[in-house]
CSV table of C-alpha atoms in Angstrom, one decimal:
chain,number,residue,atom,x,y,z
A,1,UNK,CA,0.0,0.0,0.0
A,2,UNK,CA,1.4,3.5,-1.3
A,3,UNK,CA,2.5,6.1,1.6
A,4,UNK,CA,-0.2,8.9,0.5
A,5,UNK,CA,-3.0,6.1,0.7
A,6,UNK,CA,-2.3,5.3,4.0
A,7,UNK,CA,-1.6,8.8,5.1
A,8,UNK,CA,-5.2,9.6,3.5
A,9,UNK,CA,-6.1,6.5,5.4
A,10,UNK,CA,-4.8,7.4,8.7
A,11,UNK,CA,-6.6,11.0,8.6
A,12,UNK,CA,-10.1,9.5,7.9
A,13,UNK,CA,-9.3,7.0,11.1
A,14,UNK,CA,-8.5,10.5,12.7
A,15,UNK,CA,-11.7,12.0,11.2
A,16,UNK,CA,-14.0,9.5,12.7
A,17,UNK,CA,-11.9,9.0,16.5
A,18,UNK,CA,-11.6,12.6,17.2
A,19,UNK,CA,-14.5,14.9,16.2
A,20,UNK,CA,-13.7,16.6,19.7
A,21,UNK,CA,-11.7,15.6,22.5
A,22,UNK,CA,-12.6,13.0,24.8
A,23,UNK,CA,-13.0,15.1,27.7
A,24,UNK,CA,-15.4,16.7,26.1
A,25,UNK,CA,-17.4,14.0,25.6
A,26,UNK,CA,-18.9,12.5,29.4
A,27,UNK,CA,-19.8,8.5,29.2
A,28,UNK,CA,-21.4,6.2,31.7
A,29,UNK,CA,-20.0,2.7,31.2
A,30,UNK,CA,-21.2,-1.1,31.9
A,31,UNK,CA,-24.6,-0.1,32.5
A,32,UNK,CA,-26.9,-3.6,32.5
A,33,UNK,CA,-29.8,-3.0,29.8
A,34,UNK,CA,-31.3,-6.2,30.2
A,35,UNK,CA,-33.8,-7.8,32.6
A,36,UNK,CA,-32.6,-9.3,35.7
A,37,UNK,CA,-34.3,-12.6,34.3
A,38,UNK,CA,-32.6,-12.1,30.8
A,39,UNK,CA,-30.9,-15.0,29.0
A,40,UNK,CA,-27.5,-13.2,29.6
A,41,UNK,CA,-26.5,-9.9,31.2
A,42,UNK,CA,-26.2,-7.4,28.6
A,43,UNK,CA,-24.4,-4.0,28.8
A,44,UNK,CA,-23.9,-0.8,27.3
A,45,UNK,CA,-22.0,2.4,27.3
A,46,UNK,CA,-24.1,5.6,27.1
A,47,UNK,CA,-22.0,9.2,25.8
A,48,UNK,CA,-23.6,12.6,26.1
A,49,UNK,CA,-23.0,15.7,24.2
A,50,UNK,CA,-20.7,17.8,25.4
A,51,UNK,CA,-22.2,20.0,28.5
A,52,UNK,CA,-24.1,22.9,27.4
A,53,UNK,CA,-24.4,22.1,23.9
A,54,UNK,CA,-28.2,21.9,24.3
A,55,UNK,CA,-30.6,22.2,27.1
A,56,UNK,CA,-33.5,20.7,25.9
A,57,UNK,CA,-34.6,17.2,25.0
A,58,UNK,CA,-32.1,15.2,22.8
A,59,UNK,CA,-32.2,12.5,20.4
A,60,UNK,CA,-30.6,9.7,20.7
A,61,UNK,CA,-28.8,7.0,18.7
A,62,UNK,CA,-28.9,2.9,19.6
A,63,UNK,CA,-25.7,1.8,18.3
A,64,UNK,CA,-25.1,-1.4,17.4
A,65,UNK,CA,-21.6,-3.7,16.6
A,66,UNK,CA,-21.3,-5.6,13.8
A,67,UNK,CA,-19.2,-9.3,13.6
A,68,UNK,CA,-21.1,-11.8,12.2
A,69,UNK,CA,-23.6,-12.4,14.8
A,70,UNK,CA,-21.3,-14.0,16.6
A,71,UNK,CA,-18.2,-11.8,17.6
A,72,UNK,CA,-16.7,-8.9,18.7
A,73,UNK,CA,-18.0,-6.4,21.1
A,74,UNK,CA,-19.4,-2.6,21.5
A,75,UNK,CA,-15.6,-1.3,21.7
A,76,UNK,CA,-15.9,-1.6,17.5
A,77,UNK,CA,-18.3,1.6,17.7
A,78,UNK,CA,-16.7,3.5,20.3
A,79,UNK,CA,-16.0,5.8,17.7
A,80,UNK,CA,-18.8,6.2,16.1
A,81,UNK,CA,-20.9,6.7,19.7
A,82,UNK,CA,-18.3,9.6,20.2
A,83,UNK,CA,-19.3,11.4,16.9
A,84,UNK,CA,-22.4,10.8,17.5
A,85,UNK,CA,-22.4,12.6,21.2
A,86,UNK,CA,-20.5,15.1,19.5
A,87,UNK,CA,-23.0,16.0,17.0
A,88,UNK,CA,-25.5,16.3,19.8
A,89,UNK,CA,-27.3,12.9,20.3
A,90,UNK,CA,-27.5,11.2,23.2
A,91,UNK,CA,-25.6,7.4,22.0
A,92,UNK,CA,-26.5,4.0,23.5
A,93,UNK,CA,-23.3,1.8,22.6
A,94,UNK,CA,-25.2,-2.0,23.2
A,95,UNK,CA,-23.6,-5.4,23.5
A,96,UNK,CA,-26.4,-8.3,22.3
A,97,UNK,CA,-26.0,-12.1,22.4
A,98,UNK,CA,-24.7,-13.8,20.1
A,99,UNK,CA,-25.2,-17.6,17.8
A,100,UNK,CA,-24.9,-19.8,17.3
A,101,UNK,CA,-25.5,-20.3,20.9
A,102,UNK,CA,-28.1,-18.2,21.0
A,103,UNK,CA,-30.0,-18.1,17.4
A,104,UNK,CA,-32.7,-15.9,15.7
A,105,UNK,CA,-34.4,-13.9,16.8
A,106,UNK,CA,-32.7,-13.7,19.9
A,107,UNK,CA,-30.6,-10.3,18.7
A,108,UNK,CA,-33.6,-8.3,17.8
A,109,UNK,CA,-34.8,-9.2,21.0
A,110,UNK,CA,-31.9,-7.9,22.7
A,111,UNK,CA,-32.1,-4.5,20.8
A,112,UNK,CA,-35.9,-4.0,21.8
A,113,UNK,CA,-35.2,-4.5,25.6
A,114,UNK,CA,-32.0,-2.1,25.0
A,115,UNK,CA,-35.2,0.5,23.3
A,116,UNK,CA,-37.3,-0.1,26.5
A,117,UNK,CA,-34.8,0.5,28.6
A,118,UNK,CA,-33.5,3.9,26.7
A,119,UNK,CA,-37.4,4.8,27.4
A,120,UNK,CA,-37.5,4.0,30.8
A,121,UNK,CA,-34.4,6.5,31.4
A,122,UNK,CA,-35.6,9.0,29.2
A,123,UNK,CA,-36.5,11.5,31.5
A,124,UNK,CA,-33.0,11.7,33.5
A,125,UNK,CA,-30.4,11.8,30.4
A,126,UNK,CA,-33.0,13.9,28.5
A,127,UNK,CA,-34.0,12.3,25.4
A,128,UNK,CA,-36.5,12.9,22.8
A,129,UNK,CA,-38.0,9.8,22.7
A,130,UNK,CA,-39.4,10.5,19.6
A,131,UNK,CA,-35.9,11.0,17.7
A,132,UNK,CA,-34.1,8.0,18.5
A,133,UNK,CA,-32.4,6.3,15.6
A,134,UNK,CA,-30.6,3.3,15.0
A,135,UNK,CA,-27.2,2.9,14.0
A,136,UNK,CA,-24.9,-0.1,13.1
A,137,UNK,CA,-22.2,-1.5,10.4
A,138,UNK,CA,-22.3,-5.0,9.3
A,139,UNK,CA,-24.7,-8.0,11.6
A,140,UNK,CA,-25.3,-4.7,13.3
A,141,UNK,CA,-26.9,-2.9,10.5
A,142,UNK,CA,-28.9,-5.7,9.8
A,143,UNK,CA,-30.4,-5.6,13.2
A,144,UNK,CA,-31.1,-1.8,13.2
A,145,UNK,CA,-32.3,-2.1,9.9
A,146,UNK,CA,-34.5,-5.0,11.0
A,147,UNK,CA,-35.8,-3.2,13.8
A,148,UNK,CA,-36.5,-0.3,11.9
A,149,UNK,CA,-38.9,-2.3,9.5
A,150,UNK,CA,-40.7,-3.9,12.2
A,151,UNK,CA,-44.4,-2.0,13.2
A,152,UNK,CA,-47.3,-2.8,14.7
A,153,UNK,CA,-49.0,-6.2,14.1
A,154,UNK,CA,-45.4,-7.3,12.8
A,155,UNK,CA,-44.8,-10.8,14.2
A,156,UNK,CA,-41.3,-10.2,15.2
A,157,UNK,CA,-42.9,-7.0,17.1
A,158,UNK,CA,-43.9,-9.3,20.1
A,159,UNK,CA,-43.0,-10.3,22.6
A,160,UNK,CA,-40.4,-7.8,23.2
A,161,UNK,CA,-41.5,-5.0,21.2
A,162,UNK,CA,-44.3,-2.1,21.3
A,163,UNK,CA,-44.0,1.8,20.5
A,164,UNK,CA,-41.2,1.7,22.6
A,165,UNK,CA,-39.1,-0.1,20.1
A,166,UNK,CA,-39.5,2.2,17.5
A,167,UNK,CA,-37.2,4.0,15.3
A,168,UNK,CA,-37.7,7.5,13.8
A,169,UNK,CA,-34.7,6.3,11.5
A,170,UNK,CA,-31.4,4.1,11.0
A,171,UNK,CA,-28.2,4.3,9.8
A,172,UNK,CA,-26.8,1.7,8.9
A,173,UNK,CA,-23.5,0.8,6.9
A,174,UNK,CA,-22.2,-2.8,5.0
A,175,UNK,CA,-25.2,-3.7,5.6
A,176,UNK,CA,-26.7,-7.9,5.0
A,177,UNK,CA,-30.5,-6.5,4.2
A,178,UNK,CA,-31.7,-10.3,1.7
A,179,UNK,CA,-30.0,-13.0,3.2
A,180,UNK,CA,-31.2,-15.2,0.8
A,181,UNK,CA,-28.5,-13.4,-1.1
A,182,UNK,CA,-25.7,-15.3,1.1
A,183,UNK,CA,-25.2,-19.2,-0.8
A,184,UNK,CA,-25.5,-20.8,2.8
A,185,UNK,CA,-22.7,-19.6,4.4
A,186,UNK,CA,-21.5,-20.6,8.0
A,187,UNK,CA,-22.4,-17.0,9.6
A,188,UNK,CA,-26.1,-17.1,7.8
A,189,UNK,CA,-26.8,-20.6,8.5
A,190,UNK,CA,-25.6,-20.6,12.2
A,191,UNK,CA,-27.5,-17.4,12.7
A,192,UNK,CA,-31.1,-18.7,11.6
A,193,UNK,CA,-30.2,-22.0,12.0
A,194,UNK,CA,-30.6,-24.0,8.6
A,195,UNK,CA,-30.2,-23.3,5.3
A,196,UNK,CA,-31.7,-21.4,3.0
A,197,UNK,CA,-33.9,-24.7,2.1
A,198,UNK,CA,-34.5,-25.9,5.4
A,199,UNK,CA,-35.6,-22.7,7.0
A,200,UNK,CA,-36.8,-20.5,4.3
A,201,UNK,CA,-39.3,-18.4,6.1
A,202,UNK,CA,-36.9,-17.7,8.9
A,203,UNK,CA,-34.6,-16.1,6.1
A,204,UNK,CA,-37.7,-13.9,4.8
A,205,UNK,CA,-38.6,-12.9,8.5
A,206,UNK,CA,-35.0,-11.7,9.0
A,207,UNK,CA,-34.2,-10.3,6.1
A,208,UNK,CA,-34.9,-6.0,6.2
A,209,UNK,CA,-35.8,-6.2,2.4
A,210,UNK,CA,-38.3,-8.8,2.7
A,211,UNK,CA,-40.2,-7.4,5.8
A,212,UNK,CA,-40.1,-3.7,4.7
A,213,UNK,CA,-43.1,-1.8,4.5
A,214,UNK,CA,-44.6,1.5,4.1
A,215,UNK,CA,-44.2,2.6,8.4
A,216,UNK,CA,-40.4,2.4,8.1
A,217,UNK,CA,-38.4,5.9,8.9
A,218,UNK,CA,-35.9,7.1,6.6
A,219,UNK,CA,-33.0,5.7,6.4
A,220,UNK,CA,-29.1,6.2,5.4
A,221,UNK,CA,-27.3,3.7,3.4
A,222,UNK,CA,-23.4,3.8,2.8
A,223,UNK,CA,-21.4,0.4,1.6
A,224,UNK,CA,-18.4,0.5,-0.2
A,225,UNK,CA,-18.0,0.1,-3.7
A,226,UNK,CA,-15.6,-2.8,-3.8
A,227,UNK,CA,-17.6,-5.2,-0.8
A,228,UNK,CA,-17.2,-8.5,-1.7
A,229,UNK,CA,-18.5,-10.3,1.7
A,230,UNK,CA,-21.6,-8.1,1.5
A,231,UNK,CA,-21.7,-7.4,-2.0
A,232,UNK,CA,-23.4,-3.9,-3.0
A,233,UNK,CA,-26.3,-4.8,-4.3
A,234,UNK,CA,-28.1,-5.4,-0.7
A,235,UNK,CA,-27.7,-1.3,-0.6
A,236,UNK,CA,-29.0,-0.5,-4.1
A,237,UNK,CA,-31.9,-3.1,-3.8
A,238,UNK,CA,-32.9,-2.2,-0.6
A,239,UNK,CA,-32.7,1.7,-1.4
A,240,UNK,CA,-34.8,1.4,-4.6
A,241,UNK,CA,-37.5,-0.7,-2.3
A,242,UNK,CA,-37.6,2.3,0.0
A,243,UNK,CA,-37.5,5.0,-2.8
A,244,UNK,CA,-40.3,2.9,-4.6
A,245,UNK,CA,-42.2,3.0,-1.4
A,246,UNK,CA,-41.7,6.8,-0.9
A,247,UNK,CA,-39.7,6.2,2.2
A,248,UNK,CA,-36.7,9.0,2.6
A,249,UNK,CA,-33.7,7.0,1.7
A,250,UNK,CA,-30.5,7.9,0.5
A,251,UNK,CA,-27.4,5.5,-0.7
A,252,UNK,CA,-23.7,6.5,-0.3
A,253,UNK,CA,-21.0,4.6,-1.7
A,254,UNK,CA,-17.4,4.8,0.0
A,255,UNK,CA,-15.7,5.1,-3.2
A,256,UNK,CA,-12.7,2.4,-3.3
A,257,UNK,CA,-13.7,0.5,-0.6
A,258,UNK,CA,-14.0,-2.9,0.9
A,259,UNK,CA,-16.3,-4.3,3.6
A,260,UNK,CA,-13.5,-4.1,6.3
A,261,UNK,CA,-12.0,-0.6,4.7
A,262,UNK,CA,-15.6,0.8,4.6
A,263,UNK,CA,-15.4,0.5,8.1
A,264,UNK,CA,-12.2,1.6,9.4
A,265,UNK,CA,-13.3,5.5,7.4
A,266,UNK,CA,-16.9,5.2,8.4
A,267,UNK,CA,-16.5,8.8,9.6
A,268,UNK,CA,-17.8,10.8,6.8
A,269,UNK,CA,-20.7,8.9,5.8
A,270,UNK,CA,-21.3,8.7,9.5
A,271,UNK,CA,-21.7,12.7,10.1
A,272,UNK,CA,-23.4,12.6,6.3
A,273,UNK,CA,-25.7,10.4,8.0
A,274,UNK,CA,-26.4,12.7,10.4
A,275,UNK,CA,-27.1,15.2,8.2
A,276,UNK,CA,-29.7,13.5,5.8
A,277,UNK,CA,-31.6,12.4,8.9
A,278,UNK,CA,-31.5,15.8,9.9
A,279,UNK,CA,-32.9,17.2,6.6
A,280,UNK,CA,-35.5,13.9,6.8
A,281,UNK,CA,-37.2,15.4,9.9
A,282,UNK,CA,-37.3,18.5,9.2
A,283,UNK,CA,-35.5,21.5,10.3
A,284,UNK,CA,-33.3,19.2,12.6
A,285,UNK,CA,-36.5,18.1,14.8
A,286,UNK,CA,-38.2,14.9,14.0
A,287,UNK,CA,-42.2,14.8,14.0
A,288,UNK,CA,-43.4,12.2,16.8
A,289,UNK,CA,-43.0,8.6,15.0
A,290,UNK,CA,-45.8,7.6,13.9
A,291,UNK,CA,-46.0,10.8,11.6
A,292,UNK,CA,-42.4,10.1,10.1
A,293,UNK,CA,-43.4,6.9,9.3
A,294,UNK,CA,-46.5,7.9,7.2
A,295,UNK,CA,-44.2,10.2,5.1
């Protein structure tokens, strides 16, 4: 790799890690989100705009880690919760549980507990209940994005979900949204446990492109152009389904890039994410949900 590309490499890293300094930026860390008589102890780390940035109700951002379903940890995002606080949100960095051990649907029931649980402290960390969004790269986009589809009378909306669970929009990057796409790979397979022949209708349910429908929020899209583990046609399909739909939707390609290089310089699309969401709403304020989802 040529000098200049990874100096232009290391200042997007840069771009993304230090949108302001860290002081800057308060966090509350190892929180429990889960029930006491959950599965597994989950945790997140919550960041707040800087103090005195705003006074009023914020919105908020659940932020999800990608890795297959099955690895890593909420560390991946630290980053992106920091620009996220820094832009004025209120982020909710989440662990979930992973498979094969624990399988489909398990993870969307771990985000709509982490939901609840951003309602229930609503009041004390100031939050706009009706502008939280959903944000995620990879397995984690796909559960934001999954979440985000999901409204009432939805089957996956129950037990776990409700009004609470609701997202006024998503952003979401290298994101799986068919998985019928994926020719019964270990990661797919282990996650809904079978293959695309022996469990078919578990592959619709959790695919975001087979389950969209006309109360989704707006939503961001960026993948990089040269993604080869999820190839860049889950992005354009799933954009022209929302644009057909008249859902506010807007793709962004990471020119040059990979799956695993799209997310190292997630920085820009991240704060153009922002933005577009912004613009979505309104005037930077978001109509209650349930009127941004019959835009």
């Amino acid at each position: 790799m040529s000098r200049p590309l990874l100096a232009a490499l290391a200042s997007l890293a840069l771009s993304a890690c230090s949108v302001l300094p860290a002081t800057e930026i308060q966090r509350l860390e190892d929180l429990r989100y889960s029930p006491d008589d959950w599965a597994q102890a989950l945790y997140a780390d919550v960041y707040f705009p800087p103090p005195g940035q705003d006074t009023g109700a914020r919105p908020a951002a659940l932020v999800v880690h990608g890795g297959g379903w099955q690895r890593r940890d909420r560390s991946d995002m630290e980053a992106t919760a920091r620009q996220l606080a820094a832009a004025g949100l209120v982020a909710i960095n989440i662990d979930y549980r992973f498979a094969p051990e624990h399988p489909f649907p398990a993870q969307l029931h771990d985000l709509q507990q982490a939901m609840a649980w951003i309602h229930r402290q609503a009041a004390s960390w100031r939050i706009d209940t009706r502008r939280i969004i959903g944000v995620g790269y990879s397995s984690g986009g796909h559960l934001v994005s999954l979440l985000g589809v999901i409204g009432e009378g939805h089957p996956l909306d129950r037990p776990y979900g409700g009004e609470h669970a609701r997202l006024a929009g998503v952003l979401t990057g290298g994101t799986p949204t068919d998985l019928f796409k994926f020719a019964d790979g270990r990661l797919v397979v282990e996650f809904l446990g079978g293959t695309r022949a022996e469990v078919p209708q578990r592959y619709r349910l959790a695919s975001p492109y087979h389950q969209l429908g006309d109360s989704a929020p707006p939503f961001f899209l960026f993948h990089g152009s040269l993604d080869t583990l999820v190839p860049r046609d889950h992005a354009a399909d799933f954009h022209a389904a929302l644009r057909a739909r008249g859902i506010p939707s807007r793709l962004h390609y990471q020119s040059l890039r990979g799956h695993f290089l799209g997310f190292l310089t997630r920085g820009p699309a991240i704060a153009a994410g922002i933005d577009f969401l912004s613009d979505a709403w309104g005037d930077g304020e978001a109509p209650p949900v349930d009127a941004a989802r019959s835009r």
